[in-house]
mmCIF file of C-alpha atoms and ligand atoms in Angstrom:
data_model
loop_
_atom_site.group_PDB
_atom_site.id
_atom_site.type_symbol
_atom_site.label_atom_id
_atom_site.label_comp_id
_atom_site.label_asym_id
_atom_site.label_seq_id
_atom_site.Cartn_x
_atom_site.Cartn_y
_atom_site.Cartn_z
ATOM 1 C CA MET H 1 26.058 8.737 -16.298
ATOM 2 C CA SER H 2 24.226 7.109 -13.877
ATOM 3 C CA GLN H 3 20.539 7.423 -13.841
ATOM 4 C CA ASN H 4 18.223 9.227 -11.178
ATOM 5 C CA LEU H 5 16.663 7.031 -8.553
ATOM 6 C CA ARG H 6 13.362 7.966 -7.269
ATOM 7 C CA ILE H 7 12.104 8.189 -4.023
ATOM 8 C CA ALA H 8 8.876 7.802 -2.718
ATOM 9 C CA LEU H 9 8.275 9.575 0.322
ATOM 10 C CA THR H 10 5.164 9.616 2.925
ATOM 11 C CA LYS H 11 3.655 12.675 3.097
ATOM 12 C CA GLY H 12 2.078 14.328 6.795
ATOM 13 C CA ARG H 13 3.657 12.975 10.074
ATOM 14 C CA LEU H 14 6.924 11.078 8.058
ATOM 15 C CA GLN H 15 7.565 14.008 5.386
ATOM 16 C CA ASP H 16 9.331 16.654 8.149
ATOM 17 C CA LYS H 17 11.325 13.554 9.736
ATOM 18 C CA SER H 18 12.336 11.906 5.986
ATOM 19 C CA VAL H 19 13.832 15.176 4.414
ATOM 20 C CA ALA H 20 15.609 15.951 8.363
ATOM 21 C CA LEU H 21 17.120 12.709 7.728
ATOM 22 C CA PHE H 22 18.651 13.228 3.584
ATOM 23 C CA GLU H 23 19.839 16.997 4.703
ATOM 24 C CA ALA H 24 22.243 14.822 7.815
ATOM 25 C CA MET H 25 22.920 12.531 5.263
ATOM 26 C CA GLY H 26 24.160 15.757 3.412
ATOM 27 C CA LEU H 27 21.554 15.627 0.564
ATOM 28 C CA ASP H 28 20.059 19.178 -0.446
ATOM 29 C CA CYS H 29 16.235 18.872 0.217
ATOM 30 C CA SER H 30 15.226 22.882 -0.672
ATOM 31 C CA PRO H 31 12.909 21.553 -3.588
ATOM 32 C CA ILE H 32 10.920 19.268 -1.797
ATOM 33 C CA GLN H 33 10.890 21.621 1.599
ATOM 34 C CA LYS H 34 9.098 24.674 -0.755
ATOM 35 C CA PRO H 35 7.290 22.025 -2.925
ATOM 36 C CA GLY H 36 4.078 24.477 -4.346
ATOM 37 C CA ARG H 37 2.259 22.408 -6.302
ATOM 38 C CA ARG H 38 4.745 20.457 -8.252
ATOM 39 C CA LEU H 39 4.645 16.933 -7.586
ATOM 40 C CA VAL H 40 8.118 15.905 -8.438
ATOM 41 C CA HIS H 41 11.385 17.091 -6.761
ATOM 42 C CA THR H 42 15.004 16.694 -7.887
ATOM 43 C CA LEU H 43 17.767 17.083 -5.608
ATOM 44 C CA PRO H 44 20.561 19.080 -6.441
ATOM 45 C CA ASN H 45 23.302 17.537 -5.033
ATOM 46 C CA TYR H 46 22.218 13.495 -5.460
ATOM 47 C CA PRO H 47 21.034 11.669 -8.171
ATOM 48 C CA LEU H 48 17.531 11.110 -6.990
ATOM 49 C CA GLU H 49 14.572 12.282 -7.332
ATOM 50 C CA ALA H 50 10.955 12.245 -4.430
ATOM 51 C CA VAL H 51 7.420 12.542 -4.970
ATOM 52 C CA LEU H 52 5.165 13.083 -2.101
ATOM 53 C CA ALA H 53 2.522 10.176 -1.829
ATOM 54 C CA LYS H 54 0.362 9.228 0.806
ATOM 55 C CA ALA H 55 1.163 5.961 2.688
ATOM 56 C CA PRO H 56 -0.684 3.143 0.710
ATOM 57 C CA ASP H 57 0.312 4.503 -2.812
ATOM 58 C CA VAL H 58 4.003 5.083 -1.551
ATOM 59 C CA ILE H 59 4.075 0.888 -1.650
ATOM 60 C CA THR H 60 2.314 0.772 -5.056
ATOM 61 C CA TYR H 61 4.619 2.825 -6.577
ATOM 62 C CA VAL H 62 7.375 1.172 -4.823
ATOM 63 C CA GLU H 63 5.642 -2.379 -5.993
ATOM 64 C CA HIS H 64 5.032 -1.134 -9.897
ATOM 65 C CA GLY H 65 8.730 -0.017 -10.267
ATOM 66 C CA VAL H 66 7.676 3.242 -10.321
ATOM 67 C CA CYS H 67 9.297 4.401 -7.689
ATOM 68 C CA ASP H 68 12.850 2.410 -6.542
ATOM 69 C CA LEU H 69 12.542 3.480 -2.775
ATOM 70 C CA GLY H 70 10.443 4.348 -0.326
ATOM 71 C CA ILE H 71 9.617 5.328 3.214
ATOM 72 C CA VAL H 72 6.145 4.468 5.079
ATOM 73 C CA GLY H 73 5.590 3.761 7.677
ATOM 74 C CA LYS H 74 5.353 -0.354 9.389
ATOM 75 C CA ASP H 75 1.319 0.393 9.753
ATOM 76 C CA THR H 76 0.885 0.318 6.253
ATOM 77 C CA ILE H 77 3.661 -2.431 5.634
ATOM 78 C CA LEU H 78 1.549 -4.640 8.154
ATOM 79 C CA GLU H 79 -1.720 -3.987 6.488
ATOM 80 C CA GLN H 80 -1.043 -3.845 2.878
ATOM 81 C CA GLY H 81 1.359 -6.480 2.685
ATOM 82 C CA ARG H 82 2.023 -7.064 -0.741
ATOM 83 C CA SER H 83 6.256 -7.349 -2.184
ATOM 84 C CA PHE H 84 8.939 -5.232 -2.237
ATOM 85 C CA TYR H 85 12.338 -5.885 0.146
ATOM 86 C CA GLU H 86 11.874 -3.461 3.396
ATOM 87 C CA VAL H 87 16.183 -2.443 4.077
ATOM 88 C CA LEU H 88 16.090 -0.169 6.932
ATOM 89 C CA ASP H 89 14.130 0.765 10.407
ATOM 90 C CA LEU H 90 14.825 4.462 9.888
ATOM 91 C CA GLY H 91 14.213 4.527 13.484
ATOM 92 C CA PHE H 92 11.549 8.158 13.403
ATOM 93 C CA GLY H 93 7.515 7.516 13.269
ATOM 94 C CA ARG H 94 7.306 5.140 16.386
ATOM 95 C CA CYS H 95 4.136 4.535 17.551
ATOM 96 C CA ARG H 96 2.431 1.067 18.305
ATOM 97 C CA PHE H 97 -0.279 -0.361 16.985
ATOM 98 C CA ALA H 98 -3.513 -1.527 19.761
ATOM 99 C CA LEU H 99 -6.949 -2.790 21.336
ATOM 100 C CA ALA H 100 -8.559 -0.176 22.964
ATOM 101 C CA VAL H 101 -11.820 -0.596 24.403
ATOM 102 C CA ARG H 102 -14.143 2.233 27.087
ATOM 103 C CA GLU H 103 -12.795 2.968 30.105
ATOM 104 C CA GLY H 104 -14.184 1.021 32.343
ATOM 105 C CA SER H 105 -15.725 -2.150 29.694
ATOM 106 C CA ASP H 106 -14.414 -5.799 30.542
ATOM 107 C CA PHE H 107 -13.800 -6.999 26.546
ATOM 108 C CA TYR H 108 -13.079 -10.180 27.372
ATOM 109 C CA ASP H 109 -16.285 -11.040 29.552
ATOM 110 C CA THR H 110 -18.606 -12.292 27.822
ATOM 111 C CA TYR H 111 -18.989 -15.283 24.769
ATOM 112 C CA LYS H 112 -20.319 -12.772 22.115
ATOM 113 C CA THR H 113 -18.617 -12.003 19.004
ATOM 114 C CA ARG H 114 -17.024 -8.874 20.030
ATOM 115 C CA ARG H 115 -16.904 -5.986 17.407
ATOM 116 C CA ILE H 116 -13.968 -3.925 16.313
ATOM 117 C CA ALA H 117 -13.731 -1.375 14.788
ATOM 118 C CA SER H 118 -10.365 -0.550 12.549
ATOM 119 C CA LYS H 119 -8.839 1.840 9.935
ATOM 120 C CA TYR H 120 -6.867 -1.382 9.409
ATOM 121 C CA PRO H 121 -9.025 -4.922 8.885
ATOM 122 C CA ASN H 122 -6.192 -7.345 7.624
ATOM 123 C CA VAL H 123 -4.133 -6.050 10.824
ATOM 124 C CA THR H 124 -7.255 -6.534 13.145
ATOM 125 C CA ARG H 125 -7.736 -9.614 11.389
ATOM 126 C CA VAL H 126 -4.642 -11.384 11.955
ATOM 127 C CA PHE H 127 -4.068 -9.797 15.887
ATOM 128 C CA PHE H 128 -7.461 -11.843 16.365
ATOM 129 C CA GLU H 129 -6.962 -14.850 13.932
ATOM 130 C CA ARG H 130 -3.738 -15.637 16.328
ATOM 131 C CA LYS H 131 -5.667 -15.770 19.223
ATOM 132 C CA GLY H 132 -8.437 -17.869 17.858
ATOM 133 C CA MET H 133 -10.616 -15.466 18.869
ATOM 134 C CA ASP H 134 -14.139 -14.615 17.265
ATOM 135 C CA VAL H 135 -14.126 -11.110 15.721
ATOM 136 C CA ASP H 136 -16.921 -9.021 13.750
ATOM 137 C CA ILE H 137 -14.237 -6.291 11.889
ATOM 138 C CA ILE H 138 -15.937 -2.939 10.581
ATOM 139 C CA LYS H 139 -13.932 -0.481 8.409
ATOM 140 C CA ILE H 140 -13.807 2.711 9.141
ATOM 141 C CA GLU H 141 -11.850 5.534 7.148
ATOM 142 C CA GLY H 142 -10.662 7.626 10.023
ATOM 143 C CA SER H 143 -11.109 9.466 13.760
ATOM 144 C CA VAL H 144 -11.777 6.036 14.370
ATOM 145 C CA GLU H 145 -12.501 6.258 18.061
ATOM 146 C CA LEU H 146 -15.686 6.934 17.125
ATOM 147 C CA ALA H 147 -17.098 3.740 16.951
ATOM 148 C CA PRO H 148 -17.011 2.603 20.695
ATOM 149 C CA ILE H 149 -17.801 5.876 21.255
ATOM 150 C CA LEU H 150 -21.454 5.779 19.725
ATOM 151 C CA GLY H 151 -21.853 2.182 20.191
ATOM 152 C CA LEU H 152 -20.810 0.730 16.869
ATOM 153 C CA ALA H 153 -18.077 -1.087 18.599
ATOM 154 C CA ASP H 154 -16.896 -3.309 21.190
ATOM 155 C CA GLY H 155 -13.203 -1.739 21.162
ATOM 156 C CA ILE H 156 -10.545 -0.389 17.865
ATOM 157 C CA VAL H 157 -7.214 -1.960 16.467
ATOM 158 C CA ASP H 158 -5.771 1.550 16.095
ATOM 159 C CA ILE H 159 -2.116 3.601 16.098
ATOM 160 C CA VAL H 160 -1.153 5.437 19.310
ATOM 161 C CA GLU H 161 1.556 7.514 19.810
ATOM 162 C CA THR H 162 1.108 9.895 22.614
ATOM 163 C CA GLY H 163 -1.715 8.499 23.747
ATOM 164 C CA ALA H 164 -3.892 12.052 23.737
ATOM 165 C CA THR H 165 -6.531 10.729 21.275
ATOM 166 C CA LEU H 166 -7.510 7.615 23.357
ATOM 167 C CA ARG H 167 -7.485 9.502 26.960
ATOM 168 C CA GLU H 168 -9.316 12.633 25.548
ATOM 169 C CA ASN H 169 -12.022 10.183 24.352
ATOM 170 C CA GLY H 170 -12.564 7.789 27.279
ATOM 171 C CA LEU H 171 -10.692 4.858 25.748
ATOM 172 C CA VAL H 172 -8.055 2.687 27.322
ATOM 173 C CA PRO H 173 -5.209 0.439 25.642
ATOM 174 C CA ILE H 174 -5.457 -3.314 27.138
ATOM 175 C CA GLU H 175 -3.514 -5.066 24.351
ATOM 176 C CA GLU H 176 -0.446 -4.202 22.258
ATOM 177 C CA VAL H 177 -0.509 -5.338 18.648
ATOM 178 C CA ALA H 178 2.339 -4.713 17.308
ATOM 179 C CA GLN H 179 5.209 -2.064 17.310
ATOM 180 C CA VAL H 180 5.517 0.999 14.808
ATOM 181 C CA SER H 181 8.475 3.136 13.151
ATOM 182 C CA ALA H 182 9.019 4.065 9.238
ATOM 183 C CA ARG H 183 11.011 1.869 7.027
ATOM 184 C CA LEU H 184 13.129 2.071 4.056
ATOM 185 C CA ILE H 185 11.618 -0.154 1.238
ATOM 186 C CA VAL H 186 13.167 -1.269 -2.119
ATOM 187 C CA ASN H 187 11.416 -2.326 -5.383
ATOM 188 C CA THR H 188 12.936 -5.986 -6.091
ATOM 189 C CA ALA H 189 13.587 -5.108 -9.754
ATOM 190 C CA SER H 190 15.642 -1.853 -8.846
ATOM 191 C CA MET H 191 17.481 -4.023 -6.200
ATOM 192 C CA LYS H 192 19.729 -5.198 -8.968
ATOM 193 C CA LEU H 193 19.367 -3.066 -11.683
ATOM 194 C CA HIS H 194 20.797 0.201 -9.484
ATOM 195 C CA LYS H 195 22.558 -2.264 -7.322
ATOM 196 C CA THR H 196 25.539 0.271 -6.742
ATOM 197 C CA GLN H 197 23.033 3.343 -6.690
ATOM 198 C CA ILE H 198 20.830 1.662 -4.026
ATOM 199 C CA GLU H 199 23.518 0.319 -1.872
ATOM 200 C CA ASP H 200 24.867 3.975 -2.014
ATOM 201 C CA PHE H 201 21.990 5.871 -0.823
ATOM 202 C CA ILE H 202 21.457 2.809 1.923
ATOM 203 C CA GLY H 203 24.833 3.353 3.163
ATOM 204 C CA ARG H 204 24.430 6.761 3.647
ATOM 205 C CA CYS H 205 21.149 6.349 5.782
ATOM 206 C CA GLU H 206 22.854 3.387 7.701
ATOM 207 C CA ALA H 207 26.029 6.224 8.668
ATOM 208 C CA GLU H 208 23.453 8.390 9.416
ATOM 209 C CA LEU H 209 20.962 6.078 11.772
ATOM 210 C CA GLU H 210 24.223 4.534 13.182
ATOM 211 C CA LYS H 211 25.586 8.483 14.299
ATOM 212 C CA ARG H 212 21.909 8.917 16.133
ATOM 213 C CA ARG H 213 22.851 5.373 17.350
ATOM 214 C CA ASN H 214 25.627 6.693 19.437
ATOM 215 C CA GLN H 215 24.593 10.165 20.198
ATOM 216 C CA ALA H 216 21.642 9.119 21.828
HETATM 217 C C1 PRP V 1 -3.895 8.304 14.234
HETATM 218 C C2 PRP V 1 -4.727 7.321 15.108
HETATM 219 C C3 PRP V 1 -5.254 8.263 16.466
HETATM 220 C C4 PRP V 1 -4.122 9.332 16.265
HETATM 221 C C5 PRP V 1 -3.184 8.804 17.907
HETATM 222 O O1 PRP V 1 -5.397 9.459 13.689
HETATM 223 O O2 PRP V 1 -5.222 7.388 14.506
HETATM 224 O O3 PRP V 1 -6.447 8.887 15.806
HETATM 225 O O4 PRP V 1 -3.212 9.635 15.464
HETATM 226 O O5 PRP V 1 -2.374 9.784 18.196
HETATM 227 P P1 PRP V 1 -2.186 9.820 19.923
HETATM 228 O O6 PRP V 1 -1.890 9.060 20.682
HETATM 229 O O7 PRP V 1 -0.862 10.979 19.789
HETATM 230 O O8 PRP V 1 -3.256 11.158 20.101
HETATM 231 P P2 PRP V 1 -4.330 10.627 12.576
HETATM 232 O O9 PRP V 1 -4.218 12.266 13.519
HETATM 233 O O10 PRP V 1 -3.617 9.685 11.552
HETATM 234 O O11 PRP V 1 -5.878 11.149 12.064
HETATM 235 P P3 PRP V 1 -7.287 9.929 11.479
HETATM 236 O O12 PRP V 1 -7.739 9.286 11.941
HETATM 237 O O13 PRP V 1 -8.274 10.749 10.924
HETATM 238 O O14 PRP V 1 -6.662 9.197 9.952
#
């Protein structure tokens, strides 16, 4: 008898797209679509349990092996790193990390140490280290666009999807830091212990992604 695999899905922006991918792969996701207060959902026609979690927790659960698989944004992977296999770029949840400043300000026109606000201090640190530029990084938990408006920071490093949040707050992107999209990650021990089941799941994902590429 095959044991159920368990997958952690990122709640919010990536959730619906993950479910749409699974449905297209032939997995009945009705339990996830009407979750109520239940946290673990068993799929009726495929040996898979799904849990919904915040992005950083998806990585924690996969890393500790309580979930075999996870779907999480590359933004969280770049920020948290750590150890698991990143096996597939799922092609959705596309956006980018950008350095943005107040419109009209000349970010590089000074020798003063610049202050950068971000929800992603590690991504920010690595970006400026590669440039050989010394900056002060201020960790902000949300709506980071406020920091330059209030005068707390000279710039921000944040996710830009449509660009609307920057525009509506008088900010402009001046440099791309990294491209982001949803990734399928796998616990390193699970990859060996449940090789056949995980390969079947990855194969189904790949087949659907290939179909999408051919339709595009
Ligand atoms: C993200 C990001 C930007 C916004 C960008 O925030 O931090 O604020 O989305 O999207 P746009 O380019 O389409 O406008 P999120 O909605 O996740 O909320 P938060 O800032 O409160 O974390």
